[in-house]
Coordinates of C-alpha atoms in Angstrom, one line a residue:
Chain N
D1 CA 12.3 14.1 12.3
Q2 CA 14.7 11.6 10.9
Q3 CA 17.2 10.5 13.5
V4 CA 19.3 8.3 11.3
K5 CA 20.6 9.6 8.0
Q6 CA 22.3 8.1 5.1
N7 CA 23.2 11.0 2.8
S8 CA 24.4 9.0 -0.1
P9 CA 21.5 7.4 -1.9
S10 CA 23.8 5.4 -4.2
L11 CA 27.4 4.2 -4.5
S12 CA 29.2 2.4 -7.3
V13 CA 32.4 0.5 -6.7
Q14 CA 34.6 -1.8 -8.8
E15 CA 34.8 -5.4 -7.9
G16 CA 37.7 -6.1 -5.5
R17 CA 37.8 -2.5 -4.2
I18 CA 36.6 -1.2 -0.9
S19 CA 33.0 0.0 -0.4
I20 CA 32.4 2.5 2.3
L21 CA 28.8 3.3 3.3
N22 CA 28.2 6.1 5.8
C23 CA 25.6 6.8 8.3
D24 CA 24.9 9.7 10.8
Y25 CA 22.6 9.9 13.7
T26 CA 21.3 12.7 15.8
N27 CA 20.0 11.0 19.0
S28 CA 22.8 10.7 21.6
M29 CA 20.7 8.1 23.4
F30 CA 21.3 5.6 20.7
D31 CA 23.6 2.9 21.9
Y32 CA 23.3 0.1 19.5
F33 CA 23.7 0.2 15.7
L34 CA 23.0 -2.2 13.0
W35 CA 23.4 -2.6 9.2
Y36 CA 20.9 -4.4 7.1
K37 CA 21.1 -5.5 3.5
K38 CA 18.1 -5.6 1.2
Y39 CA 17.7 -7.2 -2.2
P40 CA 14.8 -6.3 -4.5
A41 CA 11.5 -7.9 -3.5
E42 CA 12.9 -9.2 -0.2
G43 CA 12.9 -7.9 3.3
P44 CA 16.0 -6.4 4.9
T45 CA 18.4 -9.0 6.4
F46 CA 20.6 -8.4 9.4
L47 CA 24.3 -7.9 8.4
I48 CA 26.4 -6.7 11.3
S49 CA 26.0 -4.7 14.5
I50 CA 28.0 -2.7 17.0
S51 CA 27.4 -1.6 20.6
S52 CA 28.4 1.9 21.7
I53 CA 31.0 0.5 24.0
K54 CA 33.0 -0.5 20.9
D55 CA 34.4 1.5 18.1
K56 CA 34.9 -1.4 15.6
N57 CA 33.3 -4.7 14.9
E58 CA 34.5 -7.0 12.1
D59 CA 32.8 -10.0 10.5
G60 CA 34.6 -11.4 7.5
R61 CA 34.6 -8.9 4.7
F62 CA 32.4 -6.5 6.7
T63 CA 33.6 -4.1 9.3
V64 CA 31.6 -1.4 11.1
F65 CA 33.2 1.6 12.6
L66 CA 31.6 3.8 15.2
N67 CA 32.6 7.4 16.0
K68 CA 30.4 8.4 18.9
S69 CA 31.7 11.9 19.3
A70 CA 30.8 12.6 15.6
K71 CA 27.7 10.5 15.8
H72 CA 28.8 8.7 12.7
L73 CA 29.2 5.1 11.7
S74 CA 30.4 3.5 8.6
L75 CA 30.3 0.0 7.0
H76 CA 33.4 -1.1 5.1
I77 CA 33.2 -4.0 2.6
V78 CA 36.4 -5.3 1.4
P79 CA 36.9 -6.8 -1.1
S80 CA 33.6 -5.8 -2.7
Q81 CA 31.9 -8.5 -4.8
P82 CA 29.0 -8.3 -7.4
G83 CA 26.8 -10.2 -5.0
D84 CA 27.1 -7.3 -2.5
S85 CA 25.0 -5.2 -4.8
A86 CA 22.0 -4.3 -2.7
V87 CA 20.5 -1.5 -0.7
Y88 CA 22.1 -1.1 2.7
F89 CA 20.2 0.3 5.6
C90 CA 21.8 1.8 8.8
A91 CA 19.7 1.4 11.9
A92 CA 20.0 2.5 15.5
S93 CA 18.3 1.8 18.8
K94 CA 18.4 2.3 22.5
Q95 CA 19.2 -0.8 24.5
T96 CA 16.9 0.2 27.2
G97 CA 13.3 1.2 26.9
A98 CA 11.4 0.7 23.7
N99 CA 13.1 -1.8 21.4
N100 CA 12.3 0.0 18.1
L101 CA 14.9 0.4 15.4
F102 CA 15.2 3.7 13.6
F103 CA 16.3 3.3 10.0
G104 CA 18.1 5.5 7.6
T105 CA 16.8 5.8 4.0
G106 CA 19.4 3.4 2.6
T107 CA 22.3 3.5 0.2
R108 CA 22.1 1.5 -3.0
L109 CA 25.5 -0.2 -3.6
T110 CA 26.4 -1.4 -7.1
V111 CA 29.5 -3.5 -7.4
I112 CA 30.7 -3.4 -11.0
P113 CA 32.4 -6.6 -12.2
Chain L
D1 CA 11.1 -22.9 6.1
T2 CA 10.3 -19.2 5.9
A3 CA 11.1 -17.5 9.2
V4 CA 8.8 -14.5 8.8
S5 CA 6.1 -14.8 6.2
Q6 CA 3.7 -12.1 5.0
T7 CA 0.6 -12.5 2.8
P8 CA -0.3 -11.2 0.3
K9 CA 2.9 -10.1 -1.4
Y10 CA 1.0 -7.7 -3.6
L11 CA -2.3 -6.0 -2.9
V12 CA -4.1 -3.6 -5.2
T13 CA -7.3 -2.1 -3.9
Q14 CA -9.6 0.9 -4.2
M15 CA -9.8 3.9 -1.9
G16 CA -12.2 3.4 0.9
N17 CA -11.8 -0.3 1.2
D18 CA -10.8 -2.2 4.3
K19 CA -7.9 -4.7 3.9
S20 CA -5.7 -6.9 6.1
I21 CA -2.1 -8.1 5.7
K22 CA -1.1 -11.2 7.6
C23 CA 2.2 -12.0 9.2
E24 CA 3.5 -15.1 10.9
Q25 CA 6.9 -16.0 12.4
N26 CA 8.1 -19.4 13.3
L27 CA 11.2 -18.3 15.2
G28 CA 9.8 -18.2 18.7
H29 CA 10.5 -14.5 18.9
D30 CA 8.8 -12.5 21.6
T31 CA 8.2 -9.3 19.7
M32 CA 6.7 -8.5 16.3
Y33 CA 6.7 -5.2 14.4
W34 CA 5.1 -3.5 11.4
Y35 CA 7.2 -1.1 9.4
K36 CA 6.2 1.1 6.5
Q37 CA 8.5 1.9 3.6
D38 CA 7.2 4.9 1.8
S39 CA 8.0 6.3 -1.6
K40 CA 11.1 8.0 -0.2
K41 CA 12.4 4.5 0.9
F42 CA 12.2 5.6 4.5
L43 CA 11.5 2.6 6.8
K44 CA 9.4 3.8 9.7
I45 CA 8.1 1.8 12.7
M46 CA 4.3 1.6 12.9
F47 CA 3.8 -0.8 15.8
S48 CA 5.8 -3.1 18.1
Y49 CA 4.0 -5.7 20.0
N50 CA 4.7 -8.5 22.4
N51 CA 2.4 -10.5 24.5
K52 CA 2.4 -7.8 27.1
E53 CA 2.6 -4.5 25.4
L54 CA 1.5 -2.8 22.2
I55 CA 3.5 0.3 21.4
I56 CA 2.0 2.5 18.7
N57 CA 3.8 5.2 16.8
E58 CA 1.8 8.2 17.4
T59 CA 2.0 9.3 13.8
V60 CA 0.1 6.2 12.6
P61 CA -3.5 7.0 11.8
N62 CA -6.1 5.1 13.9
R63 CA -7.3 3.5 10.6
F64 CA -4.4 1.1 11.1
S65 CA -4.7 -1.5 13.8
P66 CA -2.6 -4.5 14.7
K67 CA -4.3 -7.8 15.7
S68 CA -2.4 -10.6 17.4
P69 CA -4.3 -13.8 17.8
D70 CA -1.2 -15.5 19.3
K71 CA 2.5 -14.9 19.8
A72 CA 3.4 -16.1 16.3
H73 CA 1.0 -13.8 14.4
L74 CA 0.6 -10.1 14.0
N75 CA -1.8 -9.0 11.4
L76 CA -2.3 -5.5 10.1
H77 CA -5.8 -4.2 9.5
I78 CA -6.4 -1.0 7.5
N79 CA -9.7 0.7 7.3
S80 CA -10.9 3.3 4.8
L81 CA -7.8 3.0 2.6
E82 CA -6.4 6.2 1.2
L83 CA -4.1 6.9 -1.7
G84 CA -1.3 7.9 0.7
D85 CA -1.4 4.4 2.3
S86 CA 0.3 3.1 -0.9
A87 CA 3.7 1.7 0.3
V88 CA 5.6 -1.5 1.1
Y89 CA 4.7 -2.8 4.5
F90 CA 7.2 -5.1 6.3
C91 CA 6.6 -7.3 9.2
A92 CA 9.5 -8.2 11.5
S93 CA 10.2 -10.1 14.6
S94 CA 12.9 -10.2 17.3
H95 CA 13.7 -11.5 20.7
Q96 CA 13.2 -8.9 23.4
G97 CA 15.3 -5.9 22.4
P98 CA 17.1 -5.4 19.1
G99 CA 20.4 -7.1 20.1
D100 CA 19.8 -10.0 17.9
G101 CA 18.6 -7.9 15.0
Y102 CA 15.2 -8.1 13.4
T103 CA 14.1 -10.8 11.0
F104 CA 12.0 -9.2 8.3
G105 CA 9.4 -10.6 6.1
S106 CA 9.6 -10.0 2.3
G107 CA 7.1 -7.2 2.4
T108 CA 3.7 -6.5 1.0
R109 CA 3.4 -3.9 -1.7
L110 CA 0.1 -2.1 -1.2
T111 CA -1.3 0.0 -4.0
V112 CA -4.4 2.1 -3.4
V113 CA -6.1 3.3 -6.6

């Protein structure tokens, strides 16, 4: 049972434009959400996170939005750069109890120069 | 200095063999994890372990066993390898809880032939 879903396996965006990556979750107990970026032959690296008490968190070109009622979060990258081309994983966890992260299946972003 | 290192990076072995993957972290983190990324690119938790508690995902066959000689190491032993064990295995570490995000190793691609 996949509790975190990324329904778009791939996304292509022109350099300079906005990239929007989407993620949905089913477990209402999740209260902490993270985005990871993965290059080929490397492990995922932490990008940005958001707690359920917020609806937006911004870090430079990266902004994560959380809509708890819809159980949906999104990652906005603006402006997109060719170096952003990677696989992006959404992840979720519960702050209390087991500290495991539940990952989505990833979205491959390609930024076209 | 590599924060989370896994060895080997690639492992090709025959069905029925027993193999180990090593993981070391130099971040002083309290908790270490093993994740499996299958052919569908789904990252799934196998184990989480700190010096107090081992949490096993109940879907993991008992042919898989984590061994932690000390706080900085969590090795993965696999007995009687099967074709379906072919995947990329990622080690990760974190402080207590996911709030800081995980730091992943670069992965071990296991191919069972």
